[in-house]
Amino acid sequence: MSKSLIVAGLEIGTSRTVLCAGEQGEQGKVNIIGTGTYPTTGVRKGQIVDMEQVQVCIKRAVEQLEESTNINVWHVLVAVSGGHIHSKVNPGVLSIGDADITQEDVQDVTELANNVKIEDGRVLLHTIRQSFKVDDQPGIIRPVGMRCKVLQLDILAIDALQNRLDNMMNAVHKCQLEVSDTVFGGICAAIATLTPQQKSNGVVMIDLGGGTTNYVAFRENVIAAAGSIALGGDHVTNDIALAFKIAHNHAEEIKRSEGSALVDQESNGERVNLPVDKGFAPRSISRKSLHTVINARMDELFRLLRDILGEQDVLPNLGGGVVLCGGGAYLKKVKDLAQNVFGIPCTIATLQNVTGVEGLEQPASFATAVGLVQYGLRNEADKGKKGIMEMVKGWFKK
Amino acid sequence: MSESKKSGLLLLGVGGGACRLIRETRKAFGETMRTLCVDTDSATDLPAEEGASPLPFLLLGGSRLAGHGAGGDFNEGRQAARDDWENILNRTQDTRTVMVVSCLGGGTGSGATSEIVKKLHENGLTTFCLLVKPFSFEGSPRIETAERAVSLIEENADSLLVIDQDTLFSATDETLLADAQAAASEQLVAALTLFWRMLFSPGFIRLDAERLHSLVIRGGKTCLGVASASGADRADAVVQRLVACKLFRNGEKLKTCNALLVGILAGEDLRLAEIGRIMEALDGLRKAGSRVEMGTVQDAAFDGKIELVVMGFSYVTDVKAPPVFDASQIQILTKSTGGKSRANKGSGLNFGPIGKGRFQKTEATVFNGCDYDEPTYMRRGITLER
């Protein structure tokens, strides 16, 4: 019996909990062997507000995955998102004294840069190397052998609130699962969706989730900016519910079936029938008004992202365009709206370097969970060992 | 203390183009005008002309750009404004309404203006922005930068007047470039000067700062027309020329405005009947029920001539009553202020109770003082059709 390393990634999203399992496939690709999904309750804007409900959602997703794949899940990687996630560039500066840079210098400056000071109550999720600055020359990738006086390395540090992570870990633990690692959801989605060419040209990946929107921007193959804002498709639904005084589930339904991120001026006079609860009279609303409400929210969201990316000096370097993923990417005409706001080409993501996802409906909405699996497998391969995530196919058959 | 200081008004020019306009306006109006010019290019800070006091000037982003300008870079302009925001704020003491003038397309005009208007808004100051967009032949990068700036400024400005230079001169116009730019500049200076004169110079009817403030605070999108005429039929002629003014699109724009600010500048020979004829003619052109604020300025230097400036504001005047519930006809009614955010605005309109729905009890998502959990269409003042 051949052993195969299987990694499971769990995303507790605001609208859906997704558990995805995969193994290393052929030609460097990751083979997704199964997914389990369940509509989430008890999460608002990426944060747990009802622990018991969240546990139920996790358990249902696990059950679905286990039933469809004949594996038992004991360890999971967990994706983290939410407005509490912050990122900043932390520079490490090393004075060399007019000499050639050595590998030791690089190690020393890396250590300095990795020494990120974070506020009390926060925990460091990732430190990502950006580029070196050799004296006054920025953007250096491999500085060893160059002559300089001062060597600088910029590190992108991503941190999160400890208590929010603890809540998530507790919910997972109570479902008899071990958390092998926590990963920022934006990075996972970027791993799953971006091509090397896009990263090289400069690209921004926007994951339009239910409660949060994650973004990761690449410039010359390096992550230049990353973050999460507590706005998402749920805000669109909430706006619709308030605008037309309808139930949240009905608002979600018409958003999916009739929604559009752009207002069609020719839709004047057109009506959209609302879902009818038993005993209530039929109702309809203006299609143009529906689209206006959605457009206002999505336009605002993209403008906010544009401002944030502008502040981080990322916008002038996006030759690879904008890549949208997450459930929100399937909102009608959202790509056109993003294109209008950012003024650069925009596309809906396709999952990269994976097999076994052909049957998935709206595959870009699985980007975070699939990326988690890719992240986990890559990490394990880097370690060169089979760690606690190892599971053996067939050994735990039900 | 200058009159404008007493009234809490400040004319602020951002970027080289706007500073030139402010300089000309001040020259035409006089030094009692309270002005401030800000730019990233130290060359804009020209020495005072003989006998005149220097134009108040503030260099933006000196430590970042060393006074060499933003080089057309939007972000540099924005950062420069951020660097020196405290200095700008110090110069806005005793100010309530800031008229911001900016020529868009470059780094400072576009980047710094959007940042400054945002900050003024956050500090509770009312802003009336007069933005000049570049000619289309100046190229798409400048146009795109200008468009981007307008969209950002719009979010925070109380009143917004965008002048597209293309509307002044058509592409087939044989006007020389230098003449076109000079004429555009002349019109803008005339409008600004008359505007200021209406506020601070004695006239038959004076527009006070309070009335201006009440218009600007509700302003929304704004349009502008300027015309002058002389001779026996000058009252009729000036209205005809105003209607023909390209900025007013042959008078069509007047019919869409919910409030008009009318300024009449003339010599001491201005007759009551002439004011009546002008206002009567405008009555026939404006939207029924629209509000009109009028002021006159009399200056002996203008004997024999009438100059007319009309500014139209498109704000929504009425606040509709709460909807009557009808299962088949759900209507959403909100107050509108012309599509801009009102967060943190003491003097802003009250939209009525804003529900946050399912986010009522969650940690608020706040950026730049704005609660993003409140529905966007409400914050933007969008009225939804049935």
CSV table of C-alpha atoms in Angstrom, one decimal, chain A residues 3-8 74-77 178-181 376-392 395-396:
chain,number,residue,atom,x,y,z
A,3,LYS,CA,1.6,6.1,1.5
A,4,SER,CA,0.4,9.5,0.4
A,5,LEU,CA,0.6,12.8,2.3
A,6,ILE,CA,-2.8,14.3,2.5
A,7,VAL,CA,-3.4,17.8,3.7
A,8,ALA,CA,-6.7,19.3,4.7
A,74,TRP,CA,-7.4,14.7,12.3
A,75,HIS,CA,-5.3,17.7,11.5
A,76,VAL,CA,-6.2,20.8,9.5
A,77,LEU,CA,-4.7,24.0,8.3
A,178,GLU,CA,-5.8,19.6,15.6
A,179,VAL,CA,-4.7,22.8,14.0
A,180,SER,CA,-1.4,22.3,12.3
A,181,ASP,CA,-1.0,25.9,11.2
A,376,GLY,CA,0.5,22.8,3.4
A,377,LEU,CA,1.9,20.4,0.8
A,378,ARG,CA,4.6,22.9,-0.2
A,379,ASN,CA,5.6,23.5,3.4
A,380,GLU,CA,5.8,19.8,4.0
A,381,ALA,CA,7.9,19.3,0.9
A,382,ASP,CA,10.2,22.1,2.0
A,383,LYS,CA,10.6,20.5,5.4
A,384,GLY,CA,11.4,17.2,3.7
A,385,LYS,CA,9.6,15.3,6.2
A,386,LYS,CA,6.1,14.1,6.9
A,387,GLY,CA,4.9,15.9,9.9
A,388,ILE,CA,1.8,15.8,11.9
A,389,MET,CA,-0.3,16.5,8.9
A,390,GLU,CA,0.5,13.1,7.5
A,391,MET,CA,-2.5,10.9,7.0
A,392,VAL,CA,-2.4,7.6,5.2
A,395,TRP,CA,-5.7,3.3,6.8
A,396,PHE,CA,-8.6,5.2,8.3
